[in-house]
Amino acid sequence: MSVAISLGNLVWLDSNANGIQDGGEVGLGGVTVRLISGGADGNIATTADNQTLGSIQTAADGTYYFIS
C-alpha cells in the first residue's frame, strides 16, 4: 500500500527577522525551494553527501508543495 505524502507551505519576507510570519508579511513568488537528503550518514551539514531530491519554484503567493 502506498501513502501519499506532501511537504510544503510558504516562503515569506520576514521583514522584522523574528522567524515568525506576522501580519502584513507577504509570501514571495518565484523563489526556488530545494528538497535535499542528508545522504548515507543522515547529516545535511556534510556537503559531500547532500543530494537534491527535488526542486520547485514558489507560486506568486509564496506557496510550494512537494507531493509524492
mmCIF file with all atom_site columns, N, CA and C in Angstrom:
data_model
loop_
_atom_site.group_PDB
_atom_site.id
_atom_site.type_symbol
_atom_site.label_atom_id
_atom_site.label_alt_id
_atom_site.label_comp_id
_atom_site.label_asym_id
_atom_site.label_entity_id
_atom_site.label_seq_id
_atom_site.pdbx_PDB_ins_code
_atom_site.Cartn_x
_atom_site.Cartn_y
_atom_site.Cartn_z
_atom_site.occupancy
_atom_site.B_iso_or_equiv
_atom_site.pdbx_formal_charge
_atom_site.auth_seq_id
_atom_site.auth_comp_id
_atom_site.auth_asym_id
_atom_site.auth_atom_id
_atom_site.pdbx_PDB_model_num
ATOM 1   N N  . MET A 1 1  ? 0.836  -1.180 0.000  1.00 0.00 ? 1  MET A N  1
ATOM 2   C CA . MET A 1 1  ? 0.000  0.000  0.000  1.00 0.00 ? 1  MET A CA 1
ATOM 3   C C  . MET A 1 1  ? 0.879  1.241  0.000  1.00 0.00 ? 1  MET A C  1
ATOM 4   N N  . SER A 1 2  ? 0.532  2.174  -0.831 1.00 0.00 ? 2  SER A N  1
ATOM 5   C CA . SER A 1 2  ? 1.292  3.420  -0.940 1.00 0.00 ? 2  SER A CA 1
ATOM 6   C C  . SER A 1 2  ? 0.504  4.564  -0.298 1.00 0.00 ? 2  SER A C  1
ATOM 7   N N  . VAL A 1 3  ? 1.202  5.400  0.419  1.00 0.00 ? 3  VAL A N  1
ATOM 8   C CA . VAL A 1 3  ? 0.575  6.541  1.082  1.00 0.00 ? 3  VAL A CA 1
ATOM 9   C C  . VAL A 1 3  ? 1.107  7.819  0.454  1.00 0.00 ? 3  VAL A C  1
ATOM 10  N N  . ALA A 1 4  ? 0.211  8.707  0.077  1.00 0.00 ? 4  ALA A N  1
ATOM 11  C CA . ALA A 1 4  ? 0.626  9.996  -0.483 1.00 0.00 ? 4  ALA A CA 1
ATOM 12  C C  . ALA A 1 4  ? 1.210  10.870 0.620  1.00 0.00 ? 4  ALA A C  1
ATOM 13  N N  . ILE A 1 5  ? 2.285  11.529 0.290  1.00 0.00 ? 5  ILE A N  1
ATOM 14  C CA . ILE A 1 5  ? 2.958  12.416 1.244  1.00 0.00 ? 5  ILE A CA 1
ATOM 15  C C  . ILE A 1 5  ? 3.108  13.784 0.596  1.00 0.00 ? 5  ILE A C  1
ATOM 16  N N  . SER A 1 6  ? 2.879  14.824 1.370  1.00 0.00 ? 6  SER A N  1
ATOM 17  C CA . SER A 1 6  ? 3.130  16.169 0.856  1.00 0.00 ? 6  SER A CA 1
ATOM 18  C C  . SER A 1 6  ? 3.925  16.958 1.893  1.00 0.00 ? 6  SER A C  1
ATOM 19  N N  . LEU A 1 7  ? 4.751  17.821 1.385  1.00 0.00 ? 7  LEU A N  1
ATOM 20  C CA . LEU A 1 7  ? 5.592  18.670 2.228  1.00 0.00 ? 7  LEU A CA 1
ATOM 21  C C  . LEU A 1 7  ? 5.588  20.046 1.595  1.00 0.00 ? 7  LEU A C  1
ATOM 22  N N  . GLY A 1 8  ? 5.379  21.047 2.385  1.00 0.00 ? 8  GLY A N  1
ATOM 23  C CA . GLY A 1 8  ? 5.395  22.378 1.823  1.00 0.00 ? 8  GLY A CA 1
ATOM 24  C C  . GLY A 1 8  ? 4.774  23.386 2.751  1.00 0.00 ? 8  GLY A C  1
ATOM 25  N N  . ASN A 1 9  ? 4.667  24.569 2.248  1.00 0.00 ? 9  ASN A N  1
ATOM 26  C CA . ASN A 1 9  ? 3.996  25.626 2.973  1.00 0.00 ? 9  ASN A CA 1
ATOM 27  C C  . ASN A 1 9  ? 4.252  26.941 2.274  1.00 0.00 ? 9  ASN A C  1
ATOM 28  N N  . LEU A 1 10 ? 5.061  27.801 2.879  1.00 0.00 ? 10 LEU A N  1
ATOM 29  C CA . LEU A 1 10 ? 5.139  29.177 2.413  1.00 0.00 ? 10 LEU A CA 1
ATOM 30  C C  . LEU A 1 10 ? 6.537  29.753 2.604  1.00 0.00 ? 10 LEU A C  1
ATOM 31  N N  . VAL A 1 11 ? 6.990  30.479 1.609  1.00 0.00 ? 11 VAL A N  1
ATOM 32  C CA . VAL A 1 11 ? 8.197  31.301 1.741  1.00 0.00 ? 11 VAL A CA 1
ATOM 33  C C  . VAL A 1 11 ? 7.702  32.745 1.817  1.00 0.00 ? 11 VAL A C  1
ATOM 34  N N  . TRP A 1 12 ? 8.096  33.444 2.869  1.00 0.00 ? 12 TRP A N  1
ATOM 35  C CA . TRP A 1 12 ? 7.620  34.817 3.044  1.00 0.00 ? 12 TRP A CA 1
ATOM 36  C C  . TRP A 1 12 ? 8.776  35.733 3.401  1.00 0.00 ? 12 TRP A C  1
ATOM 37  N N  . LEU A 1 13 ? 8.532  37.017 3.233  1.00 0.00 ? 13 LEU A N  1
ATOM 38  C CA . LEU A 1 13 ? 9.512  38.038 3.586  1.00 0.00 ? 13 LEU A CA 1
ATOM 39  C C  . LEU A 1 13 ? 9.374  38.337 5.073  1.00 0.00 ? 13 LEU A C  1
ATOM 40  N N  . ASP A 1 14 ? 10.350 37.912 5.858  1.00 0.00 ? 14 ASP A N  1
ATOM 41  C CA . ASP A 1 14 ? 10.349 38.115 7.309  1.00 0.00 ? 14 ASP A CA 1
ATOM 42  C C  . ASP A 1 14 ? 10.958 39.485 7.584  1.00 0.00 ? 14 ASP A C  1
ATOM 43  N N  . SER A 1 15 ? 10.158 40.512 7.403  1.00 0.00 ? 15 SER A N  1
ATOM 44  C CA . SER A 1 15 ? 10.686 41.883 7.437  1.00 0.00 ? 15 SER A CA 1
ATOM 45  C C  . SER A 1 15 ? 11.255 42.297 8.787  1.00 0.00 ? 15 SER A C  1
ATOM 46  N N  . ASN A 1 16 ? 10.829 41.665 9.881  1.00 0.00 ? 16 ASN A N  1
ATOM 47  C CA . ASN A 1 16 ? 11.400 42.018 11.186 1.00 0.00 ? 16 ASN A CA 1
ATOM 48  C C  . ASN A 1 16 ? 12.359 40.941 11.696 1.00 0.00 ? 16 ASN A C  1
ATOM 49  N N  . ALA A 1 17 ? 12.658 39.937 10.869 1.00 0.00 ? 17 ALA A N  1
ATOM 50  C CA . ALA A 1 17 ? 13.663 38.892 11.147 1.00 0.00 ? 17 ALA A CA 1
ATOM 51  C C  . ALA A 1 17 ? 13.445 38.159 12.472 1.00 0.00 ? 17 ALA A C  1
ATOM 52  N N  . ASN A 1 18 ? 12.171 37.874 12.798 1.00 0.00 ? 18 ASN A N  1
ATOM 53  C CA . ASN A 1 18 ? 11.918 37.145 14.040 1.00 0.00 ? 18 ASN A CA 1
ATOM 54  C C  . ASN A 1 18 ? 11.593 35.659 13.811 1.00 0.00 ? 18 ASN A C  1
ATOM 55  N N  . GLY A 1 19 ? 11.586 35.221 12.546 1.00 0.00 ? 19 GLY A N  1
ATOM 56  C CA . GLY A 1 19 ? 11.333 33.821 12.244 1.00 0.00 ? 19 GLY A CA 1
ATOM 57  C C  . GLY A 1 19 ? 9.880  33.414 12.329 1.00 0.00 ? 19 GLY A C  1
ATOM 58  N N  . ILE A 1 20 ? 8.993  34.363 12.527 1.00 0.00 ? 20 ILE A N  1
ATOM 59  C CA . ILE A 1 20 ? 7.557  34.117 12.636 1.00 0.00 ? 20 ILE A CA 1
ATOM 60  C C  . ILE A 1 20 ? 6.853  34.959 11.582 1.00 0.00 ? 20 ILE A C  1
ATOM 61  N N  . GLN A 1 21 ? 5.875  34.341 10.888 1.00 0.00 ? 21 GLN A N  1
ATOM 62  C CA . GLN A 1 21 ? 5.136  35.123 9.911  1.00 0.00 ? 21 GLN A CA 1
ATOM 63  C C  . GLN A 1 21 ? 4.110  35.984 10.640 1.00 0.00 ? 21 GLN A C  1
ATOM 64  N N  . ASP A 1 22 ? 4.376  37.261 10.677 1.00 0.00 ? 22 ASP A N  1
ATOM 65  C CA . ASP A 1 22 ? 3.494  38.227 11.327 1.00 0.00 ? 22 ASP A CA 1
ATOM 66  C C  . ASP A 1 22 ? 2.547  38.819 10.292 1.00 0.00 ? 22 ASP A C  1
ATOM 67  N N  . GLY A 1 23 ? 1.479  39.433 10.764 1.00 0.00 ? 23 GLY A N  1
ATOM 68  C CA . GLY A 1 23 ? 0.550  40.104 9.877  1.00 0.00 ? 23 GLY A CA 1
ATOM 69  C C  . GLY A 1 23 ? 1.263  41.106 8.984  1.00 0.00 ? 23 GLY A C  1
ATOM 70  N N  . GLY A 1 24 ? 0.897  41.105 7.720  1.00 0.00 ? 24 GLY A N  1
ATOM 71  C CA . GLY A 1 24 ? 1.493  42.042 6.777  1.00 0.00 ? 24 GLY A CA 1
ATOM 72  C C  . GLY A 1 24 ? 2.752  41.527 6.094  1.00 0.00 ? 24 GLY A C  1
ATOM 73  N N  . GLU A 1 25 ? 3.307  40.410 6.561  1.00 0.00 ? 25 GLU A N  1
ATOM 74  C CA . GLU A 1 25 ? 4.481  39.827 5.896  1.00 0.00 ? 25 GLU A CA 1
ATOM 75  C C  . GLU A 1 25 ? 3.978  38.875 4.808  1.00 0.00 ? 25 GLU A C  1
ATOM 76  N N  . VAL A 1 26 ? 4.267  39.226 3.582  1.00 0.00 ? 26 VAL A N  1
ATOM 77  C CA . VAL A 1 26 ? 3.665  38.543 2.430  1.00 0.00 ? 26 VAL A CA 1
ATOM 78  C C  . VAL A 1 26 ? 4.550  37.419 1.883  1.00 0.00 ? 26 VAL A C  1
ATOM 79  N N  . GLY A 1 27 ? 3.904  36.485 1.200  1.00 0.00 ? 27 GLY A N  1
ATOM 80  C CA . GLY A 1 27 ? 4.614  35.402 0.538  1.00 0.00 ? 27 GLY A CA 1
ATOM 81  C C  . GLY A 1 27 ? 5.437  35.925 -0.627 1.00 0.00 ? 27 GLY A C  1
ATOM 82  N N  . LEU A 1 28 ? 6.514  35.203 -0.936 1.00 0.00 ? 28 LEU A N  1
ATOM 83  C CA . LEU A 1 28 ? 7.414  35.586 -2.025 1.00 0.00 ? 28 LEU A CA 1
ATOM 84  C C  . LEU A 1 28 ? 7.303  34.585 -3.171 1.00 0.00 ? 28 LEU A C  1
ATOM 85  N N  . GLY A 1 29 ? 6.927  35.059 -4.320 1.00 0.00 ? 29 GLY A N  1
ATOM 86  C CA . GLY A 1 29 ? 6.825  34.211 -5.502 1.00 0.00 ? 29 GLY A CA 1
ATOM 87  C C  . GLY A 1 29 ? 8.148  34.098 -6.227 1.00 0.00 ? 29 GLY A C  1
ATOM 88  N N  . GLY A 1 30 ? 8.314  32.983 -6.955 1.00 0.00 ? 30 GLY A N  1
ATOM 89  C CA . GLY A 1 30 ? 9.496  32.802 -7.790 1.00 0.00 ? 30 GLY A CA 1
ATOM 90  C C  . GLY A 1 30 ? 10.751 32.395 -7.053 1.00 0.00 ? 30 GLY A C  1
ATOM 91  N N  . VAL A 1 31 ? 10.630 31.946 -5.814 1.00 0.00 ? 31 VAL A N  1
ATOM 92  C CA . VAL A 1 31 ? 11.784 31.505 -5.036 1.00 0.00 ? 31 VAL A CA 1
ATOM 93  C C  . VAL A 1 31 ? 11.977 30.007 -5.258 1.00 0.00 ? 31 VAL A C  1
ATOM 94  N N  . THR A 1 32 ? 13.195 29.573 -5.533 1.00 0.00 ? 32 THR A N  1
ATOM 95  C CA . THR A 1 32 ? 13.466 28.152 -5.697 1.00 0.00 ? 32 THR A CA 1
ATOM 96  C C  . THR A 1 32 ? 13.660 27.504 -4.331 1.00 0.00 ? 32 THR A C  1
ATOM 97  N N  . VAL A 1 33 ? 12.884 26.435 -4.086 1.00 0.00 ? 33 VAL A N  1
ATOM 98  C CA . VAL A 1 33 ? 12.980 25.664 -2.848 1.00 0.00 ? 33 VAL A CA 1
ATOM 99  C C  . VAL A 1 33 ? 13.514 24.295 -3.234 1.00 0.00 ? 33 VAL A C  1
ATOM 100 N N  . ARG A 1 34 ? 14.580 23.850 -2.547 1.00 0.00 ? 34 ARG A N  1
ATOM 101 C CA . ARG A 1 34 ? 15.179 22.540 -2.839 1.00 0.00 ? 34 ARG A CA 1
ATOM 102 C C  . ARG A 1 34 ? 14.936 21.593 -1.677 1.00 0.00 ? 34 ARG A C  1
ATOM 103 N N  . LEU A 1 35 ? 14.564 20.369 -2.005 1.00 0.00 ? 35 LEU A N  1
ATOM 104 C CA . LEU A 1 35 ? 14.407 19.298 -1.025 1.00 0.00 ? 35 LEU A CA 1
ATOM 105 C C  . LEU A 1 35 ? 15.675 18.469 -1.102 1.00 0.00 ? 35 LEU A C  1
ATOM 106 N N  . ILE A 1 36 ? 16.435 18.421 0.003  1.00 0.00 ? 36 ILE A N  1
ATOM 107 C CA . ILE A 1 36 ? 17.708 17.709 -0.027 1.00 0.00 ? 36 ILE A CA 1
ATOM 108 C C  . ILE A 1 36 ? 17.730 16.563 0.969  1.00 0.00 ? 36 ILE A C  1
ATOM 109 N N  . SER A 1 37 ? 18.585 15.608 0.691  1.00 0.00 ? 37 SER A N  1
ATOM 110 C CA . SER A 1 37 ? 18.775 14.437 1.538  1.00 0.00 ? 37 SER A CA 1
ATOM 111 C C  . SER A 1 37 ? 20.100 14.572 2.262  1.00 0.00 ? 37 SER A C  1
ATOM 112 N N  . GLY A 1 38 ? 20.163 14.012 3.449  1.00 0.00 ? 38 GLY A N  1
ATOM 113 C CA . GLY A 1 38 ? 21.409 14.017 4.208  1.00 0.00 ? 38 GLY A CA 1
ATOM 114 C C  . GLY A 1 38 ? 22.369 12.930 3.776  1.00 0.00 ? 38 GLY A C  1
ATOM 115 N N  . GLY A 1 39 ? 21.978 12.092 2.826  1.00 0.00 ? 39 GLY A N  1
ATOM 116 C CA . GLY A 1 39 ? 22.859 11.032 2.343  1.00 0.00 ? 39 GLY A CA 1
ATOM 117 C C  . GLY A 1 39 ? 22.994 9.893  3.327  1.00 0.00 ? 39 GLY A C  1
ATOM 118 N N  . ALA A 1 40 ? 24.048 9.133  3.176  1.00 0.00 ? 40 ALA A N  1
ATOM 119 C CA . ALA A 1 40 ? 24.242 7.906  3.951  1.00 0.00 ? 40 ALA A CA 1
ATOM 120 C C  . ALA A 1 40 ? 24.319 8.149  5.458  1.00 0.00 ? 40 ALA A C  1
ATOM 121 N N  . ASP A 1 41 ? 24.925 9.256  5.877  1.00 0.00 ? 41 ASP A N  1
ATOM 122 C CA . ASP A 1 41 ? 25.047 9.490  7.319  1.00 0.00 ? 41 ASP A CA 1
ATOM 123 C C  . ASP A 1 41 ? 23.866 10.259 7.904  1.00 0.00 ? 41 ASP A C  1
ATOM 124 N N  . GLY A 1 42 ? 22.951 10.721 7.053  1.00 0.00 ? 42 GLY A N  1
ATOM 125 C CA . GLY A 1 42 ? 21.764 11.419 7.526  1.00 0.00 ? 42 GLY A CA 1
ATOM 126 C C  . GLY A 1 42 ? 21.982 12.850 7.954  1.00 0.00 ? 42 GLY A C  1
ATOM 127 N N  . ASN A 1 43 ? 23.198 13.369 7.811  1.00 0.00 ? 43 ASN A N  1
ATOM 128 C CA . ASN A 1 43 ? 23.513 14.727 8.235  1.00 0.00 ? 43 ASN A CA 1
ATOM 129 C C  . ASN A 1 43 ? 23.514 15.669 7.044  1.00 0.00 ? 43 ASN A C  1
ATOM 130 N N  . ILE A 1 44 ? 22.628 16.641 7.062  1.00 0.00 ? 44 ILE A N  1
ATOM 131 C CA . ILE A 1 44 ? 22.549 17.592 5.961  1.00 0.00 ? 44 ILE A CA 1
ATOM 132 C C  . ILE A 1 44 ? 23.757 18.520 5.952  1.00 0.00 ? 44 ILE A C  1
ATOM 133 N N  . ALA A 1 45 ? 24.397 18.703 7.077  1.00 0.00 ? 45 ALA A N  1
ATOM 134 C CA . ALA A 1 45 ? 25.533 19.619 7.173  1.00 0.00 ? 45 ALA A CA 1
ATOM 135 C C  . ALA A 1 45 ? 26.762 19.126 6.413  1.00 0.00 ? 45 ALA A C  1
ATOM 136 N N  . THR A 1 46 ? 26.850 17.842 6.108  1.00 0.00 ? 46 THR A N  1
ATOM 137 C CA . THR A 1 46 ? 28.020 17.327 5.388  1.00 0.00 ? 46 THR A CA 1
ATOM 138 C C  . THR A 1 46 ? 27.751 17.413 3.893  1.00 0.00 ? 46 THR A C  1
ATOM 139 N N  . THR A 1 47 ? 28.363 18.395 3.266  1.00 0.00 ? 47 THR A N  1
ATOM 140 C CA . THR A 1 47 ? 28.070 18.683 1.863  1.00 0.00 ? 47 THR A CA 1
ATOM 141 C C  . THR A 1 47 ? 28.469 17.559 0.914  1.00 0.00 ? 47 THR A C  1
ATOM 142 N N  . ALA A 1 48 ? 29.375 16.702 1.317  1.00 0.00 ? 48 ALA A N  1
ATOM 143 C CA . ALA A 1 48 ? 29.830 15.645 0.420  1.00 0.00 ? 48 ALA A CA 1
ATOM 144 C C  . ALA A 1 48 ? 28.703 14.704 0.013  1.00 0.00 ? 48 ALA A C  1
ATOM 145 N N  . ASP A 1 49 ? 27.696 14.537 0.882  1.00 0.00 ? 49 ASP A N  1
ATOM 146 C CA . ASP A 1 49 ? 26.658 13.583 0.521  1.00 0.00 ? 49 ASP A CA 1
ATOM 147 C C  . ASP A 1 49 ? 25.262 14.193 0.417  1.00 0.00 ? 49 ASP A C  1
ATOM 148 N N  . ASN A 1 50 ? 25.149 15.499 0.427  1.00 0.00 ? 50 ASN A N  1
ATOM 149 C CA . ASN A 1 50 ? 23.839 16.114 0.217  1.00 0.00 ? 50 ASN A CA 1
ATOM 150 C C  . ASN A 1 50 ? 23.413 15.860 -1.214 1.00 0.00 ? 50 ASN A C  1
ATOM 151 N N  . GLN A 1 51 ? 22.167 15.467 -1.378 1.00 0.00 ? 51 GLN A N  1
ATOM 152 C CA . GLN A 1 51 ? 21.642 15.185 -2.707 1.00 0.00 ? 51 GLN A CA 1
ATOM 153 C C  . GLN A 1 51 ? 20.312 15.912 -2.848 1.00 0.00 ? 51 GLN A C  1
ATOM 154 N N  . THR A 1 52 ? 20.144 16.659 -3.942 1.00 0.00 ? 52 THR A N  1
ATOM 155 C CA . THR A 1 52 ? 18.873 17.321 -4.191 1.00 0.00 ? 52 THR A CA 1
ATOM 156 C C  . THR A 1 52 ? 17.884 16.288 -4.694 1.00 0.00 ? 52 THR A C  1
ATOM 157 N N  . LEU A 1 53 ? 16.791 16.118 -3.957 1.00 0.00 ? 53 LEU A N  1
ATOM 158 C CA . LEU A 1 53 ? 15.758 15.155 -4.328 1.00 0.00 ? 53 LEU A CA 1
ATOM 159 C C  . LEU A 1 53 ? 14.705 15.782 -5.224 1.00 0.00 ? 53 LEU A C  1
ATOM 160 N N  . GLY A 1 54 ? 14.584 17.086 -5.160 1.00 0.00 ? 54 GLY A N  1
ATOM 161 C CA . GLY A 1 54 ? 13.625 17.806 -5.985 1.00 0.00 ? 54 GLY A CA 1
ATOM 162 C C  . GLY A 1 54 ? 13.757 19.287 -5.774 1.00 0.00 ? 54 GLY A C  1
ATOM 163 N N  . SER A 1 55 ? 13.263 20.039 -6.717 1.00 0.00 ? 55 SER A N  1
ATOM 164 C CA . SER A 1 55 ? 13.236 21.489 -6.557 1.00 0.00 ? 55 SER A CA 1
ATOM 165 C C  . SER A 1 55 ? 11.974 22.020 -7.222 1.00 0.00 ? 55 SER A C  1
ATOM 166 N N  . ILE A 1 56 ? 11.517 23.143 -6.719 1.00 0.00 ? 56 ILE A N  1
ATOM 167 C CA . ILE A 1 56 ? 10.282 23.747 -7.213 1.00 0.00 ? 56 ILE A CA 1
ATOM 168 C C  . ILE A 1 56 ? 10.357 25.242 -6.954 1.00 0.00 ? 56 ILE A C  1
ATOM 169 N N  . GLN A 1 57 ? 9.643  26.006 -7.752 1.00 0.00 ? 57 GLN A N  1
ATOM 170 C CA . GLN A 1 57 ? 9.565  27.444 -7.503 1.00 0.00 ? 57 GLN A CA 1
ATOM 171 C C  . GLN A 1 57 ? 8.251  27.757 -6.806 1.00 0.00 ? 57 GLN A C  1
ATOM 172 N N  . THR A 1 58 ? 8.297  28.723 -5.898 1.00 0.00 ? 58 THR A N  1
ATOM 173 C CA . THR A 1 58 ? 7.082  29.110 -5.202 1.00 0.00 ? 58 THR A CA 1
ATOM 174 C C  . THR A 1 58 ? 6.112  29.786 -6.169 1.00 0.00 ? 58 THR A C  1
ATOM 175 N N  . ALA A 1 59 ? 4.825  29.629 -5.887 1.00 0.00 ? 59 ALA A N  1
ATOM 176 C CA . ALA A 1 59 ? 3.789  30.312 -6.659 1.00 0.00 ? 59 ALA A CA 1
ATOM 177 C C  . ALA A 1 59 ? 3.834  31.806 -6.349 1.00 0.00 ? 59 ALA A C  1
ATOM 178 N N  . ALA A 1 60 ? 3.040  32.572 -7.051 1.00 0.00 ? 60 ALA A N  1
ATOM 179 C CA . ALA A 1 60 ? 3.036  34.026 -6.871 1.00 0.00 ? 60 ALA A CA 1
ATOM 180 C C  . ALA A 1 60 ? 2.764  34.439 -5.422 1.00 0.00 ? 60 ALA A C  1
ATOM 181 N N  . ASP A 1 61 ? 1.997  33.617 -4.689 1.00 0.00 ? 61 ASP A N  1
ATOM 182 C CA . ASP A 1 61 ? 1.678  33.948 -3.296 1.00 0.00 ? 61 ASP A CA 1
ATOM 183 C C  . ASP A 1 61 ? 2.672  33.359 -2.295 1.00 0.00 ? 61 ASP A C  1
ATOM 184 N N  . GLY A 1 62 ? 3.745  32.723 -2.789 1.00 0.00 ? 62 GLY A N  1
ATOM 185 C CA . GLY A 1 62 ? 4.784  32.181 -1.919 1.00 0.00 ? 62 GLY A CA 1
ATOM 186 C C  . GLY A 1 62 ? 4.593  30.735 -1.515 1.00 0.00 ? 62 GLY A C  1
ATOM 187 N N  . THR A 1 63 ? 3.492  30.119 -1.925 1.00 0.00 ? 63 THR A N  1
ATOM 188 C CA . THR A 1 63 ? 3.244  28.715 -1.542 1.00 0.00 ? 63 THR A CA 1
ATOM 189 C C  . THR A 1 63 ? 4.035  27.745 -2.415 1.00 0.00 ? 63 THR A C  1
ATOM 190 N N  . TYR A 1 64 ? 4.340  26.590 -1.830 1.00 0.00 ? 64 TYR A N  1
ATOM 191 C CA . TYR A 1 64 ? 5.004  25.496 -2.552 1.00 0.00 ? 64 TYR A CA 1
ATOM 192 C C  . TYR A 1 64 ? 4.640  24.178 -1.894 1.00 0.00 ? 64 TYR A C  1
ATOM 193 N N  . TYR A 1 65 ? 4.655  23.104 -2.672 1.00 0.00 ? 65 TYR A N  1
ATOM 194 C CA . TYR A 1 65 ? 4.382  21.770 -2.140 1.00 0.00 ? 65 TYR A CA 1
ATOM 195 C C  . TYR A 1 65 ? 5.140  20.737 -2.948 1.00 0.00 ? 65 TYR A C  1
ATOM 196 N N  . PHE A 1 66 ? 5.789  19.819 -2.241 1.00 0.00 ? 66 PHE A N  1
ATOM 197 C CA . PHE A 1 66 ? 6.353  18.611 -2.846 1.00 0.00 ? 66 PHE A CA 1
ATOM 198 C C  . PHE A 1 66 ? 5.340  17.513 -2.547 1.00 0.00 ? 66 PHE A C  1
ATOM 199 N N  . ILE A 1 67 ? 4.898  16.790 -3.560 1.00 0.00 ? 67 ILE A N  1
ATOM 200 C CA . ILE A 1 67 ? 3.908  15.733 -3.377 1.00 0.00 ? 67 ILE A CA 1
ATOM 201 C C  . ILE A 1 67 ? 4.429  14.446 -3.991 1.00 0.00 ? 67 ILE A C  1
ATOM 202 N N  . SER A 1 68 ? 4.291  13.352 -3.251 1.00 0.00 ? 68 SER A N  1
ATOM 203 C CA . SER A 1 68 ? 4.682  12.056 -3.822 1.00 0.00 ? 68 SER A CA 1
ATOM 204 C C  . SER A 1 68 ? 3.512  11.110 -3.771 1.00 0.00 ? 68 SER A C  1
#
